[in-house]
């Protein structure tokens, strides 16, 4: 019988050395578990002389309640401690004033806004088209049939839906606009385009702004005037502009537009490869076949179109020498523009 007092003392001293819930669980199993000391004592009731069994049972129950109570107390104590510890670790000072981070516009956005504003001031409307485009709008309707070598000029990303691709230029928006609206048309279409190209001056995704004017009287001189005006406003100087004959399947005649190198003022540098000139856009009179494809009567109407490379203009405007900087999202770079 005196063993019970000893057992109580054992529990007490054991619990005083417990410092975690995991350790406590071990003590709990040792005393209150299915194969624990107290279960064992209850089983042994058969070995006790009958007249003492009542008293023995009472003592075992008492011990059980004693153990349960002490273990519960210890458990609460440990849980409290754990909570305090957690609160201490996760403490935040709610009285600290918030850090004010002021956002800034991405240089491509700044450049696009600048281009759009200039053309709007000249009476152009803004049109949009999807980036996942119909293959016939991107190529066939623009006088680039399947198997035509001109398709190789723009290495294409195809998508796994028959007849669709990632548009390789903004020119399909010309088609969309002419199918939707009757002339006179005077629009620009800014947006993302995709090509399988990747080096310091080419990115698989980049931006263009398309331009299209269709009416009864437009000719090459109008096109030349609009493009020269645009470039002078964009660079805010009266810079030299030259038109070089070129080839695009959807324009005839076609030209590429060069500006006098803004980096070296035409003295010759790495950027202009010592030529003094930089190519900034393509343009031309809309090919009659393209107008016909869109149901526009070529006896009455003519058009001109152009396509500007936005990254190219942004690099020249801000003096950036690697196209990849636009897409790395390094805040130190991006924050220089607003
Ligand atoms: N779509 C042509 C390109 O991406 C540019 C262009 C547009 C040329 C309109 C002429 C007229 O290369």
GROMACS .gro file of C-alpha atoms and ligand atoms in nm:
model
  350
    1UNK     CA    1   0.000   0.000   0.000
    2UNK     CA    2   0.280   0.242   0.080
    3UNK     CA    3   0.395   0.194  -0.280
    4UNK     CA    4   0.119   0.432  -0.394
    5UNK     CA    5   0.278   0.728  -0.217
    6UNK     CA    6   0.610   0.639  -0.377
    7UNK     CA    7   0.444   0.622  -0.720
    8UNK     CA    8   0.292   0.967  -0.669
    9UNK     CA    9   0.634   1.108  -0.580
   10UNK     CA   10   0.784   0.945  -0.892
   11UNK     CA   11   0.523   1.106  -1.118
   12UNK     CA   12   0.579   1.444  -0.960
   13UNK     CA   13   0.955   1.442  -0.998
   14UNK     CA   14   0.939   1.299  -1.349
   15UNK     CA   15   0.700   1.573  -1.458
   16UNK     CA   16   0.918   1.847  -1.312
   17UNK     CA   17   1.197   1.749  -1.552
   18UNK     CA   18   0.966   1.745  -1.858
   19UNK     CA   19   1.019   2.048  -2.087
   20UNK     CA   20   0.835   1.964  -2.408
   21UNK     CA   21   0.499   1.821  -2.516
   22UNK     CA   22   0.679   1.533  -2.680
   23UNK     CA   23   0.846   1.431  -2.354
   24UNK     CA   24   0.515   1.473  -2.174
   25UNK     CA   25   0.352   1.228  -2.414
   26UNK     CA   26   0.609   0.964  -2.310
   27UNK     CA   27   0.523   1.011  -1.942
   28UNK     CA   28   0.154   0.989  -2.026
   29UNK     CA   29   0.205   0.657  -2.206
   30UNK     CA   30   0.420   0.521  -1.926
   31UNK     CA   31   0.154   0.579  -1.659
   32UNK     CA   32  -0.184   0.603  -1.833
   33UNK     CA   33  -0.122   0.401  -2.152
   34UNK     CA   34  -0.285   0.066  -2.230
   35UNK     CA   35   0.030  -0.116  -2.121
   36UNK     CA   36   0.108   0.146  -1.861
   37UNK     CA   37   0.177   0.116  -1.488
   38UNK     CA   38  -0.178   0.197  -1.374
   39UNK     CA   39  -0.344  -0.056  -1.612
   40UNK     CA   40  -0.097  -0.309  -1.480
   41UNK     CA   41  -0.190  -0.232  -1.118
   42UNK     CA   42  -0.560  -0.279  -1.203
   43UNK     CA   43  -0.492  -0.619  -1.358
   44UNK     CA   44  -0.313  -0.729  -1.044
   45UNK     CA   45  -0.628  -0.687  -0.834
   46UNK     CA   46  -0.680  -1.066  -0.859
   47UNK     CA   47  -0.363  -1.127  -0.658
   48UNK     CA   48  -0.488  -0.913  -0.367
   49UNK     CA   49  -0.664  -1.085  -0.075
   50UNK     CA   50  -1.043  -1.034  -0.112
   51UNK     CA   51  -1.084  -0.820   0.203
   52UNK     CA   52  -0.823  -0.573   0.081
   53UNK     CA   53  -0.947  -0.544  -0.279
   54UNK     CA   54  -1.187  -0.259  -0.210
   55UNK     CA   55  -0.920  -0.045  -0.054
   56UNK     CA   56  -0.670  -0.140  -0.328
   57UNK     CA   57  -0.911  -0.043  -0.608
   58UNK     CA   58  -0.977   0.287  -0.440
   59UNK     CA   59  -0.605   0.361  -0.418
   60UNK     CA   60  -0.541   0.274  -0.782
   61UNK     CA   61  -0.823   0.504  -0.892
   62UNK     CA   62  -0.690   0.778  -0.674
   63UNK     CA   63  -0.346   0.736  -0.832
   64UNK     CA   64  -0.501   0.745  -1.177
   65UNK     CA   65  -0.685   1.072  -1.105
   66UNK     CA   66  -0.370   1.216  -0.949
   67UNK     CA   67  -0.163   1.133  -1.261
   68UNK     CA   68  -0.429   1.263  -1.498
   69UNK     CA   69  -0.457   1.591  -1.313
   70UNK     CA   70  -0.083   1.654  -1.294
   71UNK     CA   71  -0.026   1.562  -1.660
   72UNK     CA   72  -0.312   1.791  -1.770
   73UNK     CA   73  -0.164   2.076  -1.566
   74UNK     CA   74   0.177   2.022  -1.718
   75UNK     CA   75   0.025   2.010  -2.066
   76UNK     CA   76  -0.148   2.347  -2.020
   77UNK     CA   77   0.169   2.495  -1.883
   78UNK     CA   78   0.375   2.377  -2.183
   79UNK     CA   79   0.113   2.492  -2.433
   80UNK     CA   80   0.110   2.835  -2.279
   81UNK     CA   81   0.485   2.857  -2.298
   82UNK     CA   82   0.480   2.752  -2.662
   83UNK     CA   83   0.223   3.022  -2.744
   84UNK     CA   84   0.427   3.290  -2.569
   85UNK     CA   85   0.733   3.182  -2.761
   86UNK     CA   86   0.538   3.200  -3.090
   87UNK     CA   87   0.401   3.545  -3.015
   88UNK     CA   88   0.747   3.668  -2.932
   89UNK     CA   89   0.886   3.535  -3.261
   90UNK     CA   90   0.605   3.672  -3.476
   91UNK     CA   91   0.589   4.010  -3.314
   92UNK     CA   92   0.537   4.305  -3.544
   93UNK     CA   93   0.537   4.670  -3.456
   94UNK     CA   94   0.203   4.794  -3.583
   95UNK     CA   95   0.295   5.152  -3.508
   96UNK     CA   96   0.577   5.169  -3.766
   97UNK     CA   97   0.466   5.395  -4.053
   98UNK     CA   98   0.427   5.208  -4.388
   99UNK     CA   99   0.707   5.222  -4.648
  100UNK     CA  100   0.582   5.431  -4.940
  101UNK     CA  101   0.674   5.263  -5.269
  102UNK     CA  102   0.584   5.478  -5.564
  103UNK     CA  103   0.531   5.282  -5.886
  104UNK     CA  104   0.677   5.383  -6.219
  105UNK     CA  105   0.591   5.303  -6.581
  106UNK     CA  106   0.789   5.045  -6.774
  107UNK     CA  107   1.007   5.205  -7.047
  108UNK     CA  108   0.817   5.011  -7.315
  109UNK     CA  109   0.489   5.153  -7.182
  110UNK     CA  110   0.638   5.504  -7.182
  111UNK     CA  111   0.753   5.457  -7.543
  112UNK     CA  112   0.419   5.310  -7.658
  113UNK     CA  113   0.231   5.600  -7.496
  114UNK     CA  114   0.459   5.845  -7.670
  115UNK     CA  115   0.405   5.683  -8.011
  116UNK     CA  116   0.027   5.657  -7.965
  117UNK     CA  117  -0.002   6.020  -7.851
  118UNK     CA  118   0.182   6.149  -8.159
  119UNK     CA  119  -0.031   5.949  -8.403
  120UNK     CA  120  -0.355   6.038  -8.225
  121UNK     CA  121  -0.263   6.405  -8.263
  122UNK     CA  122  -0.242   6.339  -8.639
  123UNK     CA  123  -0.595   6.194  -8.643
  124UNK     CA  124  -0.520   5.821  -8.619
  125UNK     CA  125  -0.757   5.589  -8.434
  126UNK     CA  126  -0.630   5.300  -8.218
  127UNK     CA  127  -0.725   4.942  -8.317
  128UNK     CA  128  -0.647   4.613  -8.147
  129UNK     CA  129  -0.607   4.250  -8.250
  130UNK     CA  130  -0.543   3.920  -8.069
  131UNK     CA  131  -0.194   3.784  -8.005
  132UNK     CA  132  -0.311   3.431  -8.088
  133UNK     CA  133  -0.403   3.509  -8.446
  134UNK     CA  134  -0.554   3.330  -8.744
  135UNK     CA  135  -0.284   3.203  -8.978
  136UNK     CA  136  -0.468   3.344  -9.283
  137UNK     CA  137  -0.486   3.696  -9.132
  138UNK     CA  138  -0.118   3.685  -9.036
  139UNK     CA  139  -0.002   3.549  -9.374
  140UNK     CA  140  -0.238   3.450  -9.659
  141UNK     CA  141  -0.455   3.763  -9.661
  142UNK     CA  142  -0.136   3.972  -9.652
  143UNK     CA  143  -0.026   3.818  -9.979
  144UNK     CA  144   0.202   3.561  -9.814
  145UNK     CA  145   0.065   3.223  -9.933
  146UNK     CA  146   0.171   2.891  -9.778
  147UNK     CA  147   0.509   2.768  -9.906
  148UNK     CA  148   0.598   3.125 -10.004
  149UNK     CA  149   0.963   3.193  -9.913
  150UNK     CA  150   0.855   3.521  -9.748
  151UNK     CA  151   0.716   3.314  -9.458
  152UNK     CA  152   1.077   3.241  -9.364
  153UNK     CA  153   1.133   3.614  -9.305
  154UNK     CA  154   0.939   3.566  -8.982
  155UNK     CA  155   1.015   3.243  -8.800
  156UNK     CA  156   0.683   3.153  -8.645
  157UNK     CA  157   0.552   3.006  -8.319
  158UNK     CA  158   0.257   2.781  -8.401
  159UNK     CA  159  -0.002   2.685  -8.139
  160UNK     CA  160  -0.164   2.342  -8.115
  161UNK     CA  161  -0.487   2.458  -8.275
  162UNK     CA  162  -0.504   2.412  -8.651
  163UNK     CA  163  -0.497   2.744  -8.838
  164UNK     CA  164  -0.375   2.958  -8.547
  165UNK     CA  165  -0.035   3.102  -8.449
  166UNK     CA  166   0.125   3.370  -8.232
  167UNK     CA  167   0.113   3.674  -8.459
  168UNK     CA  168   0.457   3.750  -8.604
  169UNK     CA  169   0.371   4.116  -8.669
  170UNK     CA  170   0.087   4.361  -8.608
  171UNK     CA  171  -0.002   4.363  -8.981
  172UNK     CA  172  -0.298   4.121  -8.932
  173UNK     CA  173  -0.472   4.412  -8.756
  174UNK     CA  174  -0.471   4.585  -9.099
  175UNK     CA  175  -0.682   4.293  -9.228
  176UNK     CA  176  -0.913   4.293  -8.925
  177UNK     CA  177  -0.972   4.668  -8.958
  178UNK     CA  178  -1.039   4.661  -9.332
  179UNK     CA  179  -1.283   4.368  -9.293
  180UNK     CA  180  -1.465   4.560  -9.020
  181UNK     CA  181  -1.463   4.920  -9.148
  182UNK     CA  182  -1.514   5.096  -9.479
  183UNK     CA  183  -1.258   5.357  -9.597
  184UNK     CA  184  -1.156   5.621  -9.513
  185UNK     CA  185  -0.939   5.434  -9.261
  186UNK     CA  186  -0.664   5.595  -9.058
  187UNK     CA  187  -0.553   5.372  -8.775
  188UNK     CA  188  -0.262   5.248  -8.567
  189UNK     CA  189  -0.241   4.915  -8.384
  190UNK     CA  190   0.009   4.881  -8.098
  191UNK     CA  191   0.080   4.541  -7.947
  192UNK     CA  192   0.296   4.238  -7.875
  193UNK     CA  193   0.432   4.015  -8.151
  194UNK     CA  194   0.628   3.688  -8.141
  195UNK     CA  195   0.914   3.540  -8.342
  196UNK     CA  196   1.159   3.255  -8.288
  197UNK     CA  197   1.450   3.491  -8.239
  198UNK     CA  198   1.674   3.537  -7.936
  199UNK     CA  199   1.998   3.742  -7.913
  200UNK     CA  200   2.114   4.079  -7.769
  201UNK     CA  201   1.903   4.273  -8.022
  202UNK     CA  202   1.615   4.025  -8.070
  203UNK     CA  203   1.362   3.892  -7.822
  204UNK     CA  204   1.105   3.615  -7.890
  205UNK     CA  205   0.837   3.863  -7.779
  206UNK     CA  206   0.855   4.228  -7.873
  207UNK     CA  207   0.628   4.520  -7.958
  208UNK     CA  208   0.523   4.686  -8.281
  209UNK     CA  209   0.294   4.968  -8.378
  210UNK     CA  210   0.120   4.912  -8.711
  211UNK     CA  211  -0.017   5.202  -8.914
  212UNK     CA  212  -0.269   5.197  -9.198
  213UNK     CA  213  -0.427   5.474  -9.403
  214UNK     CA  214  -0.678   5.393  -9.678
  215UNK     CA  215  -0.873   5.652  -9.874
  216UNK     CA  216  -0.930   5.783 -10.225
  217UNK     CA  217  -0.625   5.994 -10.268
  218UNK     CA  218  -0.332   5.881 -10.046
  219UNK     CA  219   0.001   5.840 -10.216
  220UNK     CA  220   0.366   5.784 -10.135
  221UNK     CA  221   0.427   6.151 -10.050
  222UNK     CA  222   0.161   6.138  -9.777
  223UNK     CA  223   0.327   5.831  -9.631
  224UNK     CA  224   0.668   5.997  -9.636
  225UNK     CA  225   0.532   6.308  -9.470
  226UNK     CA  226   0.349   6.119  -9.191
  227UNK     CA  227   0.654   5.906  -9.108
  228UNK     CA  228   0.896   6.199  -9.111
  229UNK     CA  229   0.666   6.405  -8.890
  230UNK     CA  230   0.628   6.115  -8.649
  231UNK     CA  231   1.003   6.056  -8.617
  232UNK     CA  232   1.079   6.426  -8.564
  233UNK     CA  233   0.820   6.448  -8.290
  234UNK     CA  234   0.932   6.126  -8.131
  235UNK     CA  235   1.299   6.227  -8.107
  236UNK     CA  236   1.216   6.595  -8.062
  237UNK     CA  237   1.475   6.698  -8.323
  238UNK     CA  238   1.481   6.764  -8.694
  239UNK     CA  239   1.681   6.446  -8.759
  240UNK     CA  240   1.775   6.314  -9.104
  241UNK     CA  241   1.534   6.049  -9.239
  242UNK     CA  242   1.586   5.837  -9.548
  243UNK     CA  243   1.372   5.586  -9.732
  244UNK     CA  244   1.547   5.282  -9.874
  245UNK     CA  245   1.364   5.056 -10.123
  246UNK     CA  246   1.287   4.719  -9.979
  247UNK     CA  247   1.046   4.429 -10.010
  248UNK     CA  248   0.738   4.326  -9.816
  249UNK     CA  249   0.479   4.097  -9.980
  250UNK     CA  250   0.190   4.316  -9.858
  251UNK     CA  251   0.321   4.651  -9.986
  252UNK     CA  252   0.430   4.770 -10.329
  253UNK     CA  253   0.645   4.970 -10.350
  254UNK     CA  254   0.806   4.898 -10.012
  255UNK     CA  255   1.069   5.082  -9.815
  256UNK     CA  256   1.267   5.066  -9.497
  257UNK     CA  257   1.310   5.386  -9.303
  258UNK     CA  258   1.647   5.489  -9.160
  259UNK     CA  259   1.718   5.779  -8.926
  260UNK     CA  260   2.051   5.952  -8.881
  261UNK     CA  261   2.219   5.774  -8.588
  262UNK     CA  262   2.106   5.948  -8.268
  263UNK     CA  263   2.394   5.796  -8.071
  264UNK     CA  264   2.684   5.943  -8.273
  265UNK     CA  265   2.510   6.212  -8.484
  266UNK     CA  266   2.612   6.022  -8.798
  267UNK     CA  267   2.982   6.026  -8.718
  268UNK     CA  268   2.983   5.645  -8.709
  269UNK     CA  269   2.965   5.422  -8.400
  270UNK     CA  270   2.910   5.063  -8.284
  271UNK     CA  271   2.530   5.099  -8.274
  272UNK     CA  272   2.499   5.216  -8.638
  273UNK     CA  273   2.786   4.986  -8.742
  274UNK     CA  274   2.973   5.292  -8.869
  275UNK     CA  275   2.710   5.365  -9.135
  276UNK     CA  276   2.566   5.672  -8.961
  277UNK     CA  277   2.215   5.532  -9.020
  278UNK     CA  278   1.972   5.325  -8.810
  279UNK     CA  279   1.679   5.127  -8.948
  280UNK     CA  280   1.362   5.196  -8.748
  281UNK     CA  281   1.061   5.084  -8.951
  282UNK     CA  282   0.915   4.924  -9.263
  283UNK     CA  283   0.649   5.080  -9.485
  284UNK     CA  284   0.493   5.091  -9.828
  285UNK     CA  285   0.181   5.136 -10.038
  286UNK     CA  286  -0.069   4.862  -9.953
  287UNK     CA  287  -0.053   4.590 -10.220
  288UNK     CA  288  -0.375   4.595 -10.431
  289UNK     CA  289  -0.418   4.220 -10.364
  290UNK     CA  290  -0.441   4.292  -9.991
  291UNK     CA  291  -0.707   4.558 -10.046
  292UNK     CA  292  -0.899   4.317 -10.274
  293UNK     CA  293  -0.872   4.038 -10.015
  294UNK     CA  294  -1.062   4.268  -9.781
  295UNK     CA  295  -1.325   4.365 -10.037
  296UNK     CA  296  -1.194   4.715 -10.099
  297UNK     CA  297  -1.239   4.846 -10.454
  298UNK     CA  298  -0.891   4.924 -10.590
  299UNK     CA  299  -1.035   5.141 -10.867
  300UNK     CA  300  -1.120   5.395 -10.599
  301UNK     CA  301  -0.898   5.335 -10.303
  302UNK     CA  302  -0.529   5.328 -10.221
  303UNK     CA  303  -0.349   5.290  -9.893
  304UNK     CA  304  -0.018   5.309  -9.719
  305UNK     CA  305   0.102   5.111  -9.418
  306UNK     CA  306   0.395   5.107  -9.182
  307UNK     CA  307   0.528   4.900  -8.894
  308UNK     CA  308   0.746   5.041  -8.615
  309UNK     CA  309   0.967   4.836  -8.384
  310UNK     CA  310   0.895   4.974  -8.037
  311UNK     CA  311   1.195   4.824  -7.853
  312UNK     CA  312   1.427   4.971  -8.116
  313UNK     CA  313   1.284   5.320  -8.067
  314UNK     CA  314   1.290   5.284  -7.686
  315UNK     CA  315   1.656   5.176  -7.693
  316UNK     CA  316   1.747   5.479  -7.904
  317UNK     CA  317   1.535   5.721  -7.701
  318UNK     CA  318   1.677   5.610  -7.364
  319UNK     CA  319   2.023   5.496  -7.475
  320UNK     CA  320   1.972   5.129  -7.379
  321UNK     CA  321   2.210   4.883  -7.546
  322UNK     CA  322   2.058   4.543  -7.463
  323UNK     CA  323   1.699   4.448  -7.543
  324UNK     CA  324   1.696   4.187  -7.262
  325UNK     CA  325   1.700   4.464  -6.999
  326UNK     CA  326   1.335   4.536  -7.082
  327UNK     CA  327   1.220   4.191  -6.972
  328UNK     CA  328   1.437   4.119  -6.665
  329UNK     CA  329   1.223   4.338  -6.439
  330UNK     CA  330   1.522   4.461  -6.239
  331UNK     CA  331   1.373   4.744  -6.031
  332UNK     CA  332   1.698   4.943  -6.047
  333UNK     CA  333   1.657   4.954  -6.426
  334UNK     CA  334   1.282   5.000  -6.445
  335UNK     CA  335   1.270   5.284  -6.189
  336UNK     CA  336   1.472   5.515  -6.413
  337UNK     CA  337   1.170   5.576  -6.637
  338UNK     CA  338   0.838   5.736  -6.556
  339LIG     N1  339   0.499   4.383  -9.084
  339LIG     C1  340   0.632   4.422  -9.124
  339LIG     C2  341   0.734   4.352  -9.032
  339LIG     O1  342   0.699   4.313  -8.925
  339LIG     C3  343   0.651   4.572  -9.116
  339LIG     C4  344   0.566   4.647  -9.213
  339LIG     C5  345   0.438   4.691  -9.176
  339LIG     C6  346   0.611   4.675  -9.341
  339LIG     C7  347   0.360   4.760  -9.267
  339LIG     C8  348   0.534   4.743  -9.430
  339LIG     C9  349   0.409   4.786  -9.393
  339LIG     O2  350   0.847   4.335  -9.069
   0.00000   0.00000   0.00000
